[in-house]
Amino acid sequence: MTNLIDIPATRPQIHLLPGRSRRFRSGHPWIFSNEIVMNAEAKALPPGGLATIVDAGAERLGVGTFNPHSLISVRLLSRRCEQTIDQAFLAERLRRAAALRDRLYDRPFYRLIHAEADGLPGLVADRYGDVVVLEANTAGMEALLPTILAALDEVLAPSAVLLRNDGAVRKLEGLDLYDRLEKGEIAGPIELEENGATFFADLVTGQKTGWFFDQRDNRAAVAALAKGQSVIDFYSYAGGFAIQAALAGAAKVVAVDRSEGSLALAARSAERNGVALDCVRAEAFAEMERLTAAKQRFGVVVADPPAFVKSKKDLAAGAKGYRKMTRLAAGLVEPGGFLMVASCSHHMAAEAFADEVRHGLSLAGRGARILRSAGAAADHPVHPFLPESAYLKALVLQLD
Ligand code: SAH
């Protein structure tokens, strides 16, 4: 057991300003700093501590974590104020999340916790068999971490647990960035399965938690179009799209990434699956331009880049990036071939992304039809009151 002590009756209280409870009451899981009585007492509370939420009429509305230094001050844990937040409570949330994923997938490789949608605001957990990688992105989750780790042991008893608390979002919560192996050992890249393919992921030095489970369904959709085709996968990372296309019977597959380490993993995974893969280390736009000049064309072109829009102020520049990416990638698609483009930028709305893709197709002079417009796989559920948290946008098109 850990030392978290929560006594509902004596928990600190956060008071809402008059008339500011409606959105929260209707189901939204956050309370913003300008909606609460931010007096000296509230400001003095420890960042990430538990608090009971009380409206201006003294009605108690729930329990959440409170951070006086964040714009999102309160994040809801339970609408039952009398609920004790302890290991048993957190273990129940983990059990519910694991049960959902085990219904969705046969194999234990998935996003286990997707923050608010799984009732654990600010927490992300990816499961790689008996290894779990966590990201605590809020002061509330940072404070609860020891108890979450104990609950995780109770529910899944993982052999190794890695904290990848190095995401820039932590700065908004006043948290420092660090990585730490919390339990067990992780010796080199580990194996995971997705859609029947086997991959190597480097959880320690890889991007985010080591693998992008969010693209699972989109990779299957691309693979379904790949048989007999030449396929090129820009921003391939560890080869998720490329190798699944190769396994589906593509005639030839090229993976392009600027990271040597990512391509090395992709090459290793290709070998493990018994498929051929050409790995090209290059900057994506430069390679697209080079292939265009060389008049090379492909039956399937994939472009799933890192977030071009990292914050609201990059929106215009990032939007242009998606337009240019679509223009260049579309130019490489054979008549009748397929293009899959994606954006994982939180600040780029689906409509805005679709606009840039349209614009890019028009600049490339290509007619097209949208076959699939999708987001992340179901192990990345969305809280109904946080539609903007559906960060992944993917379009699959056939080009004339
Ligand atoms: N499509 C991948 C995920 C992409 S992550 C998947 O399905 O898993 C982003 C990748 O883009 C990283 O591997 C990074 O090395 C690569 N990258 C970032 N900027 C790049 C650039 N300008 N040119 C080529 N690769 C780039």
Tab-separated table of C-alpha atoms and ligand atoms in Angstrom:
chain	number	residue	atom	x	y	z
A	1	MET	CA	0.000	0.000	0.000
A	2	THR	CA	1.136	3.560	-0.546
A	3	ASN	CA	0.917	6.585	1.652
A	4	LEU	CA	-1.929	8.346	-0.145
A	5	ILE	CA	-4.433	9.349	2.483
A	6	ASP	CA	-7.722	10.721	1.264
A	7	ILE	CA	-10.470	11.372	3.762
A	8	PRO	CA	-13.479	12.681	1.846
A	9	ALA	CA	-14.986	14.490	4.839
A	10	THR	CA	-11.888	16.586	5.504
A	11	ARG	CA	-10.561	16.988	1.972
A	12	PRO	CA	-9.730	20.569	0.863
A	13	GLN	CA	-12.572	22.268	-0.977
A	14	ILE	CA	-12.518	24.267	-4.183
A	15	HIS	CA	-15.383	26.733	-4.532
A	16	LEU	CA	-16.888	27.620	-7.884
A	17	LEU	CA	-17.886	31.199	-8.660
A	18	PRO	CA	-21.638	31.883	-8.929
A	19	GLY	CA	-23.078	30.753	-12.260
A	20	ARG	CA	-19.952	28.821	-13.248
A	21	SER	CA	-21.019	25.248	-12.603
A	22	ARG	CA	-23.273	24.529	-15.575
A	23	ARG	CA	-20.713	23.110	-18.008
A	24	PHE	CA	-19.151	20.931	-15.328
A	25	ARG	CA	-22.561	19.731	-14.142
A	26	SER	CA	-23.598	18.800	-17.650
A	27	GLY	CA	-20.691	16.353	-17.937
A	28	HIS	CA	-17.522	18.244	-18.771
A	29	PRO	CA	-14.588	16.904	-16.712
A	30	TRP	CA	-12.613	20.151	-16.244
A	31	ILE	CA	-12.932	23.389	-14.300
A	32	PHE	CA	-10.881	26.354	-15.478
A	33	SER	CA	-8.988	28.729	-13.201
A	34	ASN	CA	-11.349	31.646	-13.952
A	35	GLU	CA	-14.335	29.604	-12.753
A	36	ILE	CA	-13.179	29.134	-9.181
A	37	VAL	CA	-12.624	31.271	-6.113
A	38	MET	CA	-8.856	31.543	-6.423
A	39	ASN	CA	-8.179	32.958	-2.952
A	40	ALA	CA	-5.009	32.649	-0.886
A	41	GLU	CA	-6.249	29.394	0.587
A	42	ALA	CA	-6.795	27.797	-2.819
A	43	LYS	CA	-3.489	29.095	-4.163
A	44	ALA	CA	-1.678	27.565	-1.201
A	45	LEU	CA	-2.940	24.038	-1.924
A	46	PRO	CA	-0.282	21.630	-3.187
A	47	PRO	CA	-0.331	21.258	-6.992
A	48	GLY	CA	-2.063	18.032	-7.936
A	49	GLY	CA	-3.708	17.414	-4.576
A	50	LEU	CA	-7.217	16.050	-4.204
A	51	ALA	CA	-10.083	18.471	-3.650
A	52	THR	CA	-13.852	18.399	-3.296
A	53	ILE	CA	-15.606	20.652	-5.790
A	54	VAL	CA	-18.305	22.837	-4.262
A	55	ASP	CA	-20.612	25.204	-6.174
A	56	ALA	CA	-21.598	28.724	-5.078
A	57	GLY	CA	-24.713	27.290	-3.412
A	58	ALA	CA	-22.575	24.931	-1.253
A	59	GLU	CA	-23.584	21.833	-3.209
A	60	ARG	CA	-20.751	19.322	-3.499
A	61	LEU	CA	-20.276	18.274	-7.114
A	62	GLY	CA	-17.427	15.792	-7.064
A	63	VAL	CA	-13.799	15.067	-6.339
A	64	GLY	CA	-10.872	15.851	-8.589
A	65	THR	CA	-7.240	16.842	-8.675
A	66	PHE	CA	-6.479	20.540	-8.286
A	67	ASN	CA	-3.533	22.506	-9.639
A	68	PRO	CA	-3.593	26.228	-8.776
A	69	HIS	CA	-0.866	26.873	-11.394
A	70	SER	CA	-2.669	25.401	-14.400
A	71	LEU	CA	-5.343	26.973	-16.592
A	72	ILE	CA	-7.205	23.672	-16.280
A	73	SER	CA	-7.374	23.852	-12.506
A	74	VAL	CA	-9.605	20.918	-11.633
A	75	ARG	CA	-9.789	17.549	-13.363
A	76	LEU	CA	-12.634	15.341	-12.298
A	77	LEU	CA	-12.051	11.902	-10.816
A	78	SER	CA	-15.519	11.095	-9.501
A	79	ARG	CA	-18.872	12.824	-9.149
A	80	ARG	CA	-19.331	10.929	-5.873
A	81	CYS	CA	-17.803	13.263	-3.273
A	82	GLU	CA	-17.802	10.569	-0.641
A	83	GLN	CA	-15.598	8.378	-2.863
A	84	THR	CA	-12.207	7.784	-1.262
A	85	ILE	CA	-9.465	8.137	-3.867
A	86	ASP	CA	-7.139	5.275	-3.018
A	87	GLN	CA	-5.443	2.249	-4.524
A	88	ALA	CA	-8.738	0.342	-4.738
A	89	PHE	CA	-10.390	3.216	-6.646
A	90	LEU	CA	-7.510	3.492	-9.105
A	91	ALA	CA	-7.294	-0.287	-9.513
A	92	GLU	CA	-10.969	-0.336	-10.469
A	93	ARG	CA	-10.362	2.273	-13.206
A	94	LEU	CA	-7.417	0.221	-14.499
A	95	ARG	CA	-9.465	-2.982	-14.452
A	96	ARG	CA	-12.278	-1.356	-16.415
A	97	ALA	CA	-9.828	0.007	-18.996
A	98	ALA	CA	-8.032	-3.340	-19.367
A	99	ALA	CA	-11.349	-5.187	-19.729
A	100	LEU	CA	-12.360	-2.872	-22.600
A	101	ARG	CA	-9.068	-3.447	-24.435
A	102	ASP	CA	-9.215	-7.189	-23.869
A	103	ARG	CA	-12.650	-7.121	-25.508
A	104	LEU	CA	-11.273	-5.153	-28.458
A	105	TYR	CA	-8.047	-7.079	-29.047
A	106	ASP	CA	-6.817	-10.660	-28.757
A	107	ARG	CA	-3.290	-9.740	-27.819
A	108	PRO	CA	-2.089	-7.566	-24.895
A	109	PHE	CA	-0.547	-4.777	-26.971
A	110	TYR	CA	-2.574	-1.597	-26.790
A	111	ARG	CA	-3.165	1.775	-25.216
A	112	LEU	CA	-4.347	0.763	-21.785
A	113	ILE	CA	-5.278	4.210	-20.457
A	114	HIS	CA	-6.289	7.176	-22.558
A	115	ALA	CA	-6.633	9.896	-19.941
A	116	GLU	CA	-10.034	11.504	-19.324
A	117	ALA	CA	-11.905	8.982	-21.472
A	118	ASP	CA	-10.728	6.259	-19.079
A	119	GLY	CA	-11.478	8.292	-15.965
A	120	LEU	CA	-7.820	9.001	-15.228
A	121	PRO	CA	-7.302	12.579	-16.427
A	122	GLY	CA	-3.790	13.305	-17.631
A	123	LEU	CA	-2.611	9.696	-17.560
A	124	VAL	CA	-1.521	7.746	-20.622
A	125	ALA	CA	-0.444	4.107	-20.415
A	126	ASP	CA	0.591	1.793	-23.224
A	127	ARG	CA	0.796	-1.932	-22.674
A	128	TYR	CA	3.404	-4.093	-24.389
A	129	GLY	CA	2.556	-7.518	-23.003
A	130	ASP	CA	3.861	-7.494	-19.440
A	131	VAL	CA	5.678	-4.190	-19.877
A	132	VAL	CA	3.780	-0.946	-19.255
A	133	VAL	CA	4.899	2.548	-20.243
A	134	LEU	CA	3.261	5.491	-18.463
A	135	GLU	CA	3.058	9.208	-19.120
A	136	ALA	CA	1.772	11.332	-16.245
A	137	ASN	CA	0.958	14.631	-17.907
A	138	THR	CA	-0.632	16.543	-15.032
A	139	ALA	CA	0.334	17.496	-11.489
A	140	GLY	CA	-2.640	15.438	-10.313
A	141	MET	CA	-1.371	12.259	-11.956
A	142	GLU	CA	2.193	12.981	-10.847
A	143	ALA	CA	0.972	13.178	-7.248
A	144	LEU	CA	-1.046	9.973	-7.621
A	145	LEU	CA	1.759	8.064	-9.377
A	146	PRO	CA	2.943	5.959	-6.417
A	147	THR	CA	-0.630	4.794	-5.812
A	148	ILE	CA	-1.245	4.229	-9.525
A	149	LEU	CA	1.893	2.092	-9.693
A	150	ALA	CA	0.680	0.041	-6.734
A	151	ALA	CA	-2.748	-0.325	-8.390
A	152	LEU	CA	-1.074	-1.377	-11.634
A	153	ASP	CA	0.823	-4.093	-9.757
A	154	GLU	CA	-2.439	-5.248	-8.218
A	155	VAL	CA	-4.271	-5.422	-11.565
A	156	LEU	CA	-1.648	-6.473	-14.139
A	157	ALA	CA	1.509	-7.286	-12.174
A	158	PRO	CA	3.732	-6.038	-15.023
A	159	SER	CA	7.310	-7.278	-15.106
A	160	ALA	CA	8.584	-3.814	-16.010
A	161	VAL	CA	7.184	-0.304	-15.766
A	162	LEU	CA	8.755	2.691	-17.477
A	163	LEU	CA	7.841	6.325	-16.858
A	164	ARG	CA	8.203	8.475	-19.972
A	165	ASN	CA	7.458	11.749	-18.238
A	166	ASP	CA	9.275	13.760	-20.890
A	167	GLY	CA	6.340	15.312	-22.757
A	168	ALA	CA	6.429	19.105	-23.117
A	169	VAL	CA	2.780	19.312	-21.923
A	170	ARG	CA	4.064	18.721	-18.402
A	171	LYS	CA	5.516	22.231	-18.409
A	172	LEU	CA	1.982	23.682	-18.519
A	173	GLU	CA	1.435	21.956	-15.177
A	174	GLY	CA	4.700	23.220	-13.681
A	175	LEU	CA	6.245	19.744	-13.801
A	176	ASP	CA	9.802	18.858	-14.731
A	177	LEU	CA	10.605	16.341	-17.470
A	178	TYR	CA	12.158	12.974	-16.696
A	179	ASP	CA	12.260	9.316	-17.726
A	180	ARG	CA	12.602	6.583	-15.121
A	181	LEU	CA	12.538	2.819	-15.120
A	182	GLU	CA	10.221	2.280	-12.189
A	183	LYS	CA	10.272	-1.480	-12.042
A	184	GLY	CA	12.033	-4.448	-13.642
A	185	GLU	CA	14.297	-4.362	-16.652
A	186	ILE	CA	13.881	-3.473	-20.297
A	187	ALA	CA	16.785	-4.926	-22.236
A	188	GLY	CA	16.723	-3.426	-25.733
A	189	PRO	CA	13.778	-3.224	-28.134
A	190	ILE	CA	10.769	-5.361	-27.210
A	191	GLU	CA	8.391	-7.263	-29.490
A	192	LEU	CA	4.775	-6.345	-29.996
A	193	GLU	CA	2.012	-7.595	-32.249
A	194	GLU	CA	-0.416	-5.568	-34.270
A	195	ASN	CA	-2.877	-6.770	-36.894
A	196	GLY	CA	-1.008	-10.075	-37.079
A	197	ALA	CA	2.410	-8.504	-37.687
A	198	THR	CA	5.317	-8.484	-35.254
A	199	PHE	CA	7.292	-5.324	-34.537
A	200	PHE	CA	10.246	-4.227	-32.483
A	201	ALA	CA	9.782	-1.044	-30.485
A	202	ASP	CA	12.324	0.808	-28.423
A	203	LEU	CA	10.390	1.928	-25.366
A	204	VAL	CA	13.329	3.704	-23.770
A	205	THR	CA	14.601	5.878	-26.625
A	206	GLY	CA	11.687	5.693	-29.081
A	207	GLN	CA	9.116	8.386	-29.811
A	208	LYS	CA	6.443	8.853	-27.107
A	209	THR	CA	5.989	5.470	-25.409
A	210	GLY	CA	7.755	3.594	-28.233
A	211	TRP	CA	4.904	2.687	-30.589
A	212	PHE	CA	1.947	4.507	-32.126
A	213	PHE	CA	-0.970	2.191	-31.391
A	214	ASP	CA	-3.358	4.924	-32.563
A	215	GLN	CA	-2.758	4.046	-36.239
A	216	ARG	CA	-3.710	0.367	-35.873
A	217	ASP	CA	-6.951	0.552	-37.910
A	218	ASN	CA	-5.532	2.951	-40.473
A	219	ARG	CA	-2.578	0.609	-41.026
A	220	ALA	CA	-5.029	-2.237	-41.651
A	221	ALA	CA	-6.985	-0.049	-44.074
A	222	VAL	CA	-3.845	0.785	-46.045
A	223	ALA	CA	-2.692	-2.842	-46.011
A	224	ALA	CA	-6.043	-3.855	-47.491
A	225	LEU	CA	-5.240	-1.723	-50.568
A	226	ALA	CA	-1.615	-2.794	-50.912
A	227	LYS	CA	-1.678	-6.191	-52.590
A	228	GLY	CA	0.448	-6.183	-55.735
A	229	GLN	CA	1.195	-2.470	-55.389
A	230	SER	CA	4.378	-0.522	-54.963
A	231	VAL	CA	4.106	1.256	-51.598
A	232	ILE	CA	6.070	4.129	-50.088
A	233	ASP	CA	5.734	5.041	-46.398
A	234	PHE	CA	7.013	8.521	-45.525
A	235	TYR	CA	7.780	9.231	-41.849
A	236	SER	CA	7.787	5.476	-41.407
A	237	TYR	CA	9.152	5.440	-37.847
A	238	ALA	CA	9.490	1.718	-36.939
A	239	GLY	CA	7.636	0.574	-40.067
A	240	GLY	CA	4.021	0.173	-38.903
A	241	PHE	CA	2.393	1.010	-42.242
A	242	ALA	CA	5.220	-0.298	-44.416
A	243	ILE	CA	5.499	-3.781	-42.951
A	244	GLN	CA	1.775	-4.396	-42.740
A	245	ALA	CA	1.521	-3.410	-46.416
A	246	ALA	CA	4.372	-5.789	-47.257
A	247	LEU	CA	2.682	-8.632	-45.358
A	248	ALA	CA	-0.525	-7.937	-47.264
A	249	GLY	CA	1.297	-8.724	-50.493
A	250	ALA	CA	2.672	-5.418	-51.757
A	251	ALA	CA	5.052	-5.911	-54.696
A	252	LYS	CA	7.626	-3.510	-53.242
A	253	VAL	CA	7.739	-1.353	-50.110
A	254	VAL	CA	9.940	1.632	-49.299
A	255	ALA	CA	10.188	3.225	-45.847
A	256	VAL	CA	11.465	6.794	-45.589
A	257	ASP	CA	12.495	8.406	-42.312
A	258	ARG	CA	15.207	10.803	-41.246
A	259	SER	CA	16.031	8.752	-38.153
A	260	GLU	CA	18.588	5.988	-38.519
A	261	GLY	CA	17.378	4.336	-35.302
A	262	SER	CA	13.762	4.167	-36.513
A	263	LEU	CA	14.798	2.654	-39.846
A	264	ALA	CA	16.993	0.108	-38.063
A	265	LEU	CA	13.948	-1.057	-36.093
A	266	ALA	CA	11.846	-1.151	-39.262
A	267	ALA	CA	14.504	-3.239	-41.011
A	268	ARG	CA	14.680	-5.628	-38.072
A	269	SER	CA	10.896	-5.991	-37.999
A	270	ALA	CA	10.787	-6.617	-41.756
A	271	GLU	CA	13.256	-9.451	-41.338
A	272	ARG	CA	11.299	-10.860	-38.396
A	273	ASN	CA	8.144	-10.941	-40.564
A	274	GLY	CA	9.975	-12.377	-43.557
A	275	VAL	CA	9.233	-9.469	-45.878
A	276	ALA	CA	11.475	-7.218	-47.966
A	277	LEU	CA	11.715	-3.524	-47.112
A	278	ASP	CA	13.830	-0.767	-48.696
A	279	CYS	CA	14.844	1.712	-46.018
A	280	VAL	CA	15.775	5.201	-47.140
A	281	ARG	CA	17.180	7.716	-44.721
A	282	ALA	CA	16.068	11.117	-45.954
A	283	GLU	CA	14.147	14.262	-45.167
A	284	ALA	CA	10.629	13.524	-46.374
A	285	PHE	CA	9.895	16.615	-48.493
A	286	ALA	CA	13.335	16.463	-50.116
A	287	GLU	CA	12.820	12.789	-50.938
A	288	MET	CA	9.342	13.477	-52.334
A	289	GLU	CA	10.838	16.169	-54.575
A	290	ARG	CA	13.695	13.912	-55.650
A	291	LEU	CA	11.306	11.063	-56.556
A	292	THR	CA	9.023	13.494	-58.405
A	293	ALA	CA	11.960	14.747	-60.470
A	294	ALA	CA	12.959	11.127	-61.149
A	295	LYS	CA	9.375	10.474	-62.354
A	296	GLN	CA	8.866	7.635	-59.888
A	297	ARG	CA	5.277	6.706	-59.069
A	298	PHE	CA	3.708	4.410	-56.488
A	299	GLY	CA	0.420	2.552	-56.152
A	300	VAL	CA	0.131	3.530	-52.473
A	301	VAL	CA	1.711	6.561	-50.779
A	302	VAL	CA	1.537	7.004	-46.994
A	303	ALA	CA	2.481	10.213	-45.173
A	304	ASP	CA	1.946	10.138	-41.410
A	305	PRO	CA	4.296	12.815	-40.074
A	306	PRO	CA	5.035	14.120	-36.586
A	307	ALA	CA	2.758	16.958	-35.423
A	308	PHE	CA	3.397	19.963	-37.665
A	309	VAL	CA	1.330	22.143	-35.301
A	310	LYS	CA	2.882	21.911	-31.848
A	311	SER	CA	1.076	24.919	-30.366
A	312	LYS	CA	-1.680	27.293	-31.441
A	313	LYS	CA	0.810	29.844	-32.696
A	314	ASP	CA	2.200	27.345	-35.257
A	315	LEU	CA	-1.231	26.772	-36.755
A	316	ALA	CA	-0.726	28.749	-39.964
A	317	ALA	CA	2.758	27.369	-40.654
A	318	GLY	CA	1.705	23.816	-39.758
A	319	ALA	CA	-1.395	24.016	-41.960
A	320	LYS	CA	0.836	24.984	-44.878
A	321	GLY	CA	3.002	21.983	-44.075
A	322	TYR	CA	0.051	19.599	-44.462
A	323	ARG	CA	-0.870	21.291	-47.743
A	324	LYS	CA	2.651	20.931	-49.095
A	325	MET	CA	2.912	17.340	-47.870
A	326	THR	CA	-0.330	16.447	-49.650
A	327	ARG	CA	0.724	18.242	-52.852
A	328	LEU	CA	4.070	16.439	-52.992
A	329	ALA	CA	2.758	13.028	-51.892
A	330	ALA	CA	-0.197	13.187	-54.311
A	331	GLY	CA	2.197	13.840	-57.161
A	332	LEU	CA	3.837	10.469	-56.481
A	333	VAL	CA	0.595	8.464	-56.706
A	334	GLU	CA	-0.069	6.527	-59.922
A	335	PRO	CA	-3.400	7.246	-61.623
A	336	GLY	CA	-5.930	5.095	-59.750
A	337	GLY	CA	-3.545	4.662	-56.820
A	338	PHE	CA	-4.069	5.493	-53.164
A	339	LEU	CA	-2.919	8.181	-50.778
A	340	MET	CA	-3.135	8.112	-47.000
A	341	VAL	CA	-2.335	11.341	-45.168
A	342	ALA	CA	-2.570	11.923	-41.437
A	343	SER	CA	-2.171	14.626	-38.830
A	344	CYS	CA	-1.624	14.026	-35.127
A	345	SER	CA	-1.651	17.760	-34.292
A	346	HIS	CA	-4.052	18.489	-31.420
A	347	HIS	CA	-4.514	22.051	-32.617
A	348	MET	CA	-5.436	21.084	-36.183
A	349	ALA	CA	-9.181	20.368	-36.324
A	350	ALA	CA	-10.421	17.630	-38.661
A	351	GLU	CA	-12.166	20.152	-40.925
A	352	ALA	CA	-9.072	22.336	-41.161
A	353	PHE	CA	-6.944	19.309	-42.009
A	354	ALA	CA	-9.403	18.206	-44.694
A	355	ASP	CA	-9.208	21.751	-46.122
A	356	GLU	CA	-5.431	21.584	-46.409
A	357	VAL	CA	-5.603	18.147	-48.024
A	358	ARG	CA	-8.136	19.441	-50.571
A	359	HIS	CA	-5.919	22.412	-51.278
A	360	GLY	CA	-2.849	20.194	-51.697
A	361	LEU	CA	-4.689	17.898	-54.129
A	362	SER	CA	-5.806	20.890	-56.125
A	363	LEU	CA	-2.235	22.246	-56.297
A	364	ALA	CA	-1.120	18.806	-57.491
A	365	GLY	CA	-3.897	18.905	-60.106
A	366	ARG	CA	-5.325	15.589	-58.918
A	367	GLY	CA	-8.956	14.581	-58.700
A	368	ALA	CA	-9.702	12.200	-55.829
A	369	ARG	CA	-12.292	10.416	-53.781
A	370	ILE	CA	-12.167	9.968	-50.014
A	371	LEU	CA	-12.444	6.295	-49.093
A	372	ARG	CA	-11.877	6.638	-45.397
A	373	SER	CA	-11.891	9.480	-42.936
A	374	ALA	CA	-10.863	8.205	-39.548
A	375	GLY	CA	-9.241	8.883	-36.237
A	376	ALA	CA	-7.396	6.772	-33.733
A	377	ALA	CA	-8.253	3.165	-32.930
A	378	ALA	CA	-10.760	2.291	-30.211
A	379	ASP	CA	-8.105	1.871	-27.535
A	380	HIS	CA	-7.860	5.691	-27.735
A	381	PRO	CA	-11.439	6.491	-26.678
A	382	VAL	CA	-12.633	10.090	-26.558
A	383	HIS	CA	-14.418	11.748	-23.645
A	384	PRO	CA	-17.742	12.960	-25.098
A	385	PHE	CA	-17.178	16.441	-23.637
A	386	LEU	CA	-13.622	16.694	-24.991
A	387	PRO	CA	-14.119	16.179	-28.722
A	388	GLU	CA	-10.936	18.218	-29.305
A	389	SER	CA	-8.943	15.413	-27.682
A	390	ALA	CA	-9.544	13.340	-30.841
A	391	TYR	CA	-6.169	14.508	-32.103
A	392	LEU	CA	-5.584	11.991	-34.927
A	393	LYS	CA	-7.037	12.674	-38.362
A	394	ALA	CA	-6.423	10.305	-41.250
A	395	LEU	CA	-7.744	10.363	-44.806
A	396	VAL	CA	-7.395	7.567	-47.345
A	397	LEU	CA	-8.080	8.645	-50.913
A	398	GLN	CA	-8.041	7.200	-54.362
A	399	LEU	CA	-6.540	9.573	-56.917
A	400	ASP	CA	-7.526	9.886	-60.570
B	1	SAH	N1	4.059	6.817	-39.330
B	1	SAH	C1	4.666	6.341	-38.113
B	1	SAH	C2	4.743	7.376	-37.022
B	1	SAH	C3	5.474	8.619	-37.415
B	1	SAH	S1	6.314	9.369	-36.081
B	1	SAH	C4	3.942	5.106	-37.605
B	1	SAH	O1	3.004	4.638	-38.242
B	1	SAH	O2	4.315	4.599	-36.528
B	1	SAH	C5	7.229	10.563	-36.945
B	1	SAH	C6	8.455	10.045	-37.656
B	1	SAH	O3	8.840	11.030	-38.587
B	1	SAH	C7	9.657	9.784	-36.766
B	1	SAH	O4	10.146	8.504	-36.990
B	1	SAH	C8	10.685	10.845	-37.199
B	1	SAH	O5	12.004	10.343	-37.201
B	1	SAH	C9	10.253	11.132	-38.603
B	1	SAH	N2	10.538	12.472	-39.097
B	1	SAH	C10	10.319	13.647	-38.481
B	1	SAH	N3	10.582	14.662	-39.306
B	1	SAH	C11	10.972	14.130	-40.483
B	1	SAH	C12	11.365	14.666	-41.732
B	1	SAH	N4	11.394	15.971	-41.922
B	1	SAH	N5	11.671	13.812	-42.717
B	1	SAH	C13	11.629	12.487	-42.538
B	1	SAH	N6	11.273	11.916	-41.365
B	1	SAH	C14	10.943	12.726	-40.365
